[in-house]
CSV table of C-alpha atoms in Angstrom, one decimal:
chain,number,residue,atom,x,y,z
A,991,UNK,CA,3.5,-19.4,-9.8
A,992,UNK,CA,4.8,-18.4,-13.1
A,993,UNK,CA,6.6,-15.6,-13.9
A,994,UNK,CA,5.3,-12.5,-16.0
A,995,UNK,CA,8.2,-10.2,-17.4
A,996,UNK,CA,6.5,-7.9,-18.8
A,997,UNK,CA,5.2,-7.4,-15.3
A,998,UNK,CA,8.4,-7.0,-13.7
A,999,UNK,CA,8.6,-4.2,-16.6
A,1000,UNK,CA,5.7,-2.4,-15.4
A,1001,UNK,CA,6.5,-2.4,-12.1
A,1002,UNK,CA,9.7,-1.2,-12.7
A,1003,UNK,CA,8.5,2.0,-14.7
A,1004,UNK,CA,6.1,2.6,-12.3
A,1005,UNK,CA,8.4,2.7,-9.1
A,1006,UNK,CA,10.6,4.8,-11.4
A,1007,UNK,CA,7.5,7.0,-11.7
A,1008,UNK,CA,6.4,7.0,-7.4
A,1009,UNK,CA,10.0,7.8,-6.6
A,1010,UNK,CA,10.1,10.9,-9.1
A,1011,UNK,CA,6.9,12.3,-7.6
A,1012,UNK,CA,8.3,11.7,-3.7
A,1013,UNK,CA,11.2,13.5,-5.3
A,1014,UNK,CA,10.2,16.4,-7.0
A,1015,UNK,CA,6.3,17.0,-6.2
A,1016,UNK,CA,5.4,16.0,-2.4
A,1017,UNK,CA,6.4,17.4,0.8
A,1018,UNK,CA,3.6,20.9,0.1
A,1019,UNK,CA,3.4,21.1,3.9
A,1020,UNK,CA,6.7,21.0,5.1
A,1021,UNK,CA,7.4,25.2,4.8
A,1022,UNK,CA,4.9,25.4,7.5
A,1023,UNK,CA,6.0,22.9,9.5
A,1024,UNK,CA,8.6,24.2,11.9
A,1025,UNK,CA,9.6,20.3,13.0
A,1026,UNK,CA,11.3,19.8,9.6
A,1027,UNK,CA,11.4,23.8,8.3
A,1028,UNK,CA,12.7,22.5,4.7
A,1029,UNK,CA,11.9,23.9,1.5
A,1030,UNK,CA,9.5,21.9,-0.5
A,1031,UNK,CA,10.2,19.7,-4.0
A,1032,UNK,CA,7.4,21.3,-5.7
A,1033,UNK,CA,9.0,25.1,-4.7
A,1034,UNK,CA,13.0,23.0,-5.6
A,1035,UNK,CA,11.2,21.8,-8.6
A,1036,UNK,CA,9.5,24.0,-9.8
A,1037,UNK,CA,9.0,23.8,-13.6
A,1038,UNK,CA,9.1,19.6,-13.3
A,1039,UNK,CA,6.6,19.5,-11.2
A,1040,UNK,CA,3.7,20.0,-13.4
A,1041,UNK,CA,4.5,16.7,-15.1
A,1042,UNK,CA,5.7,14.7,-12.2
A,1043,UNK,CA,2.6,15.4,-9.8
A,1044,UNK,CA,1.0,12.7,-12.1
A,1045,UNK,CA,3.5,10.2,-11.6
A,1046,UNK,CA,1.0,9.5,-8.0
A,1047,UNK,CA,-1.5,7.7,-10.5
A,1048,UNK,CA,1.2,5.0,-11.0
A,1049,UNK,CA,0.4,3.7,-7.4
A,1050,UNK,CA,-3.2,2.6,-8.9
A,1051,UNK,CA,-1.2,0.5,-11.5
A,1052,UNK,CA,1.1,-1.2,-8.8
A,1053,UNK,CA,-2.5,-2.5,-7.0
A,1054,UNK,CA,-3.8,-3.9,-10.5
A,1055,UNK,CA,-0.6,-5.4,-10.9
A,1056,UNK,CA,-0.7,-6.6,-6.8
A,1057,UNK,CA,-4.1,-8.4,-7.2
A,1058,UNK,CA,-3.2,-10.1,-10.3
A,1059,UNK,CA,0.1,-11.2,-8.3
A,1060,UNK,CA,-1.6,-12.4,-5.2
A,1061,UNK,CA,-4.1,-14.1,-7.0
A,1062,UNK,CA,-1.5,-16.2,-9.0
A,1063,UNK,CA,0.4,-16.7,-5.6
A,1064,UNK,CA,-2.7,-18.2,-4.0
A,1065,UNK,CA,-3.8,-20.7,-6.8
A,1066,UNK,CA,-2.2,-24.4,-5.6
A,1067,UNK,CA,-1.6,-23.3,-2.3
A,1068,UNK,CA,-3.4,-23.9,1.0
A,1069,UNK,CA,-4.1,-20.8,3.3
A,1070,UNK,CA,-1.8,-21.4,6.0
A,1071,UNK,CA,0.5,-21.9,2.8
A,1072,UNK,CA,-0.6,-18.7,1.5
A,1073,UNK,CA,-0.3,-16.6,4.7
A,1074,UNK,CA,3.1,-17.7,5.8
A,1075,UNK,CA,4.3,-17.2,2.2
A,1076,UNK,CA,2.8,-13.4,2.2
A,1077,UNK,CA,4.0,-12.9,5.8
A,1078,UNK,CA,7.5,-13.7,5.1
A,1079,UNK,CA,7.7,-11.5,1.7
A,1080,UNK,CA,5.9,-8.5,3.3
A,1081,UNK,CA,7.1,-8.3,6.8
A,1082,UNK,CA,11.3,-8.8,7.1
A,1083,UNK,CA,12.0,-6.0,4.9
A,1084,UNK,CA,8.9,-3.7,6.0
A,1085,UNK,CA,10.4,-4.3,9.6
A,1086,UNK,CA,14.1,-2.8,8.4
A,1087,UNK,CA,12.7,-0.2,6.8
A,1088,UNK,CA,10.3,0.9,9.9
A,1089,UNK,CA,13.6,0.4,12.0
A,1090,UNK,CA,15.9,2.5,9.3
A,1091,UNK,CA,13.1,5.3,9.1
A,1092,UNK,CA,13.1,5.7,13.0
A,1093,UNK,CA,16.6,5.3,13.4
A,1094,UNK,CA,17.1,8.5,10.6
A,1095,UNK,CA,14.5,10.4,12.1
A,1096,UNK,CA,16.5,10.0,15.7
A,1097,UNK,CA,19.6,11.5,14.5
A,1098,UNK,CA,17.4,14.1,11.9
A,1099,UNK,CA,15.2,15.1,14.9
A,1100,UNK,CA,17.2,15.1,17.7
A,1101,UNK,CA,15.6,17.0,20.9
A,1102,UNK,CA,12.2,17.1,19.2
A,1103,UNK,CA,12.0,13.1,18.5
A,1104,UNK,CA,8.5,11.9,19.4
A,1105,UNK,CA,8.5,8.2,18.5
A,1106,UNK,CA,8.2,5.9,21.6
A,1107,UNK,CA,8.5,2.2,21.8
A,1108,UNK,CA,5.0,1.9,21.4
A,1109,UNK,CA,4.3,3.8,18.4
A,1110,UNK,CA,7.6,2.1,16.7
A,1111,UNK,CA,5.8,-1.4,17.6
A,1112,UNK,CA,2.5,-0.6,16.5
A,1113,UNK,CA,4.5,0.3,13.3
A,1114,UNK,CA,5.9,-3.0,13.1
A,1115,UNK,CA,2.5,-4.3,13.0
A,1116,UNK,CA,1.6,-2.6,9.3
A,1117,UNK,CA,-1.9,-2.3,11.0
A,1118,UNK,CA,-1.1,0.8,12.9
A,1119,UNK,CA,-3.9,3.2,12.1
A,1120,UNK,CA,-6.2,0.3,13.2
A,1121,UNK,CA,-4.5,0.4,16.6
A,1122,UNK,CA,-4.6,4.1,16.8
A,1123,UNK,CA,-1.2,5.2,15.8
A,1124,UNK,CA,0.0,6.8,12.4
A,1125,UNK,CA,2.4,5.6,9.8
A,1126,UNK,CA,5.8,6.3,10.9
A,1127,UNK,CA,6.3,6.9,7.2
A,1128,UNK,CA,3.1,8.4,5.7
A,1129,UNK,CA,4.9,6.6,2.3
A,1130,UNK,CA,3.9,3.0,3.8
A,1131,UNK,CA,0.3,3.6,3.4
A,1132,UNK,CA,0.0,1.3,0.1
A,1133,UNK,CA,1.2,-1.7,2.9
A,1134,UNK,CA,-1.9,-1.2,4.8
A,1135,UNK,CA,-4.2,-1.8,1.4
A,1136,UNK,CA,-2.2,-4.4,0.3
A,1137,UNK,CA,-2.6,-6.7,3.6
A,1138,UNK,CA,-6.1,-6.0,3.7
A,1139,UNK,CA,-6.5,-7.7,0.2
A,1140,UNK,CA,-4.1,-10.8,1.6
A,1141,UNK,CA,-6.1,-11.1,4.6
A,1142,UNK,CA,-9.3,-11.6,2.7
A,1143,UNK,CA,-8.0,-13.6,0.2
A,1144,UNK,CA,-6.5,-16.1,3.3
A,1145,UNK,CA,-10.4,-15.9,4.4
A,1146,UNK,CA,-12.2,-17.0,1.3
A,1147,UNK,CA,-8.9,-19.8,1.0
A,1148,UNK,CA,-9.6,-21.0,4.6
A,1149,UNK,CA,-13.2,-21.2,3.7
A,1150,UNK,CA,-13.6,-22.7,0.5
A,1151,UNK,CA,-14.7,-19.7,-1.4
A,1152,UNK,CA,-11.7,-18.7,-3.1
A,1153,UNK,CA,-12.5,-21.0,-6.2
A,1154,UNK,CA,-15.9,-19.0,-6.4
A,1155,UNK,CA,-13.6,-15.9,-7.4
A,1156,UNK,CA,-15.9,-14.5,-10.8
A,1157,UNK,CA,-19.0,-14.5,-8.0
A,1158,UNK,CA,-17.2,-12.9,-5.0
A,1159,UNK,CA,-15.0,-10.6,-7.0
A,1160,UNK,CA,-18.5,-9.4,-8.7
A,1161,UNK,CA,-19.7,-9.3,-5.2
A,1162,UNK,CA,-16.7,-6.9,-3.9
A,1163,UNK,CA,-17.2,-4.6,-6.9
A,1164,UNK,CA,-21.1,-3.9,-6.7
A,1165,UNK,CA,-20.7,-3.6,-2.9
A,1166,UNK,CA,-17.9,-0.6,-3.8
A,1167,UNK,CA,-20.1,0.7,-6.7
A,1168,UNK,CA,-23.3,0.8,-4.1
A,1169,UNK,CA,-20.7,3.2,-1.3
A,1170,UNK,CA,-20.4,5.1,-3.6
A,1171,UNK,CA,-23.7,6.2,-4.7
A,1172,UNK,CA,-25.2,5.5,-1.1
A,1173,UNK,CA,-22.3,6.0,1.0
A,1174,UNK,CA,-23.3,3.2,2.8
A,1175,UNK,CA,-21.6,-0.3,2.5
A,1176,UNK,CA,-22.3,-1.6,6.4
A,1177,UNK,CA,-19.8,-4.2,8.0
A,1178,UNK,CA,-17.9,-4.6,4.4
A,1179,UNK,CA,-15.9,-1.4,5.2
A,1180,UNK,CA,-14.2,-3.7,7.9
A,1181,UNK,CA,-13.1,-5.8,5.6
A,1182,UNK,CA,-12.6,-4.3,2.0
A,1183,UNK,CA,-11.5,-1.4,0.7
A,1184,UNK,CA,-13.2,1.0,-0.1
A,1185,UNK,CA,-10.9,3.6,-2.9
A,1186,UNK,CA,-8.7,0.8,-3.8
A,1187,UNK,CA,-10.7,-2.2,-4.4
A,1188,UNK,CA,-11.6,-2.1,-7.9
A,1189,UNK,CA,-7.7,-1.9,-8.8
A,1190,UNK,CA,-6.7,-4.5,-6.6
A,1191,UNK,CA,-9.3,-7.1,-8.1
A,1192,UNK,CA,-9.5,-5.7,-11.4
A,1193,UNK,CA,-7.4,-8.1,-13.5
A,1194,UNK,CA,-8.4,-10.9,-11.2
């Protein structure tokens, strides 16, 4: 795969960006929370937050510059390849973090700690609202999208259609552009999605 510096850039300013806004303009529930009972960044932040409530928007950047990624990663590769390539880039350090975030919320939560084993495991997963649990992290959302596009990326690889990219990709878009004029889109919403597609196979 070659390497694209000017990417490694981009992603940096936009991370920048998504930390600022977890920072400084998220959190708007938390006063009425009692579990946490904190103040909020936007109310600690006040006159940033204006500006940094935008930095969000850098999230759609980070899926452009994901699909171009994973579909320089999968070129020259077989699927199985391609899968246990993803799998060991995505899930070692998404498992730490999981285990960090549960371990913090133990000490933070104390008495009022609601994570069992089973919710921690389905976690571990990164398909956890599939299996009926939430994100132990709401901030682990992006994950979710991101595997969605691997594992139908490893499905055209396994099946020969991957080289057919212009004719699928065109596919995936009109199917998103129909949902969202119809609201209808059938089995597809099983296995694309639906808000972030256009990013993730925009530049592909």
């Amino acid at each position: 795969m070659r390497r694209f510096y000017e990417l490694d850039l981009a992603r940096f300013f936009a991370a920048m960006a998504v930390l600022v806004y977890h920072y400084t303009a998220t959190g708007i529930f938390n006063r009425d929370n009692p579990r946490y009972n904190l103040d909020t960044p936007k109310d600690l932040f006040s006159d940033f937050y204006s500006v940094s409530k935008l930095d969000f928007l850098r999230v759609k950047l980070f899926f452009i510059i994901s699909g171009f990624v994973i579909f320089e990663y999968a070129e020259n590769r077989s699927a199985i390849q391609f899968a246990v390539s993803c799998s060991l880039r995505l899930y070692p350090t998404y498992w730490v973090c999981v285990s960090i975030t549960a371990l913090v919320m133990f000490f933070f939560l104390g008495d009022q700690f609601d994570i069992g084993l089973g919710y921690y495991l389905a976690n571990l997963t990164m398909v956890q609202t599939d299996l009926g649990f939430r994100h132990i992290d709401p901030v682990y959302w992006t994950l979710y999208y991101e595997l969605q596009f691997y594992a139908c990326v490893f499905a055209l690889m396994l099946t020969g259609l991957f080289k057919y990219h212009r004719l699928w990709l065109s596919g995936w878009l009109l199917a998103v552009v129909v949902y969202q004029f119809t609201g209808y889109l059938g089995f597809l919403k099983l296995i694309i999605t639906l808000d972030y597609s256009p990013y993730l196979s925009l530049v592909t």
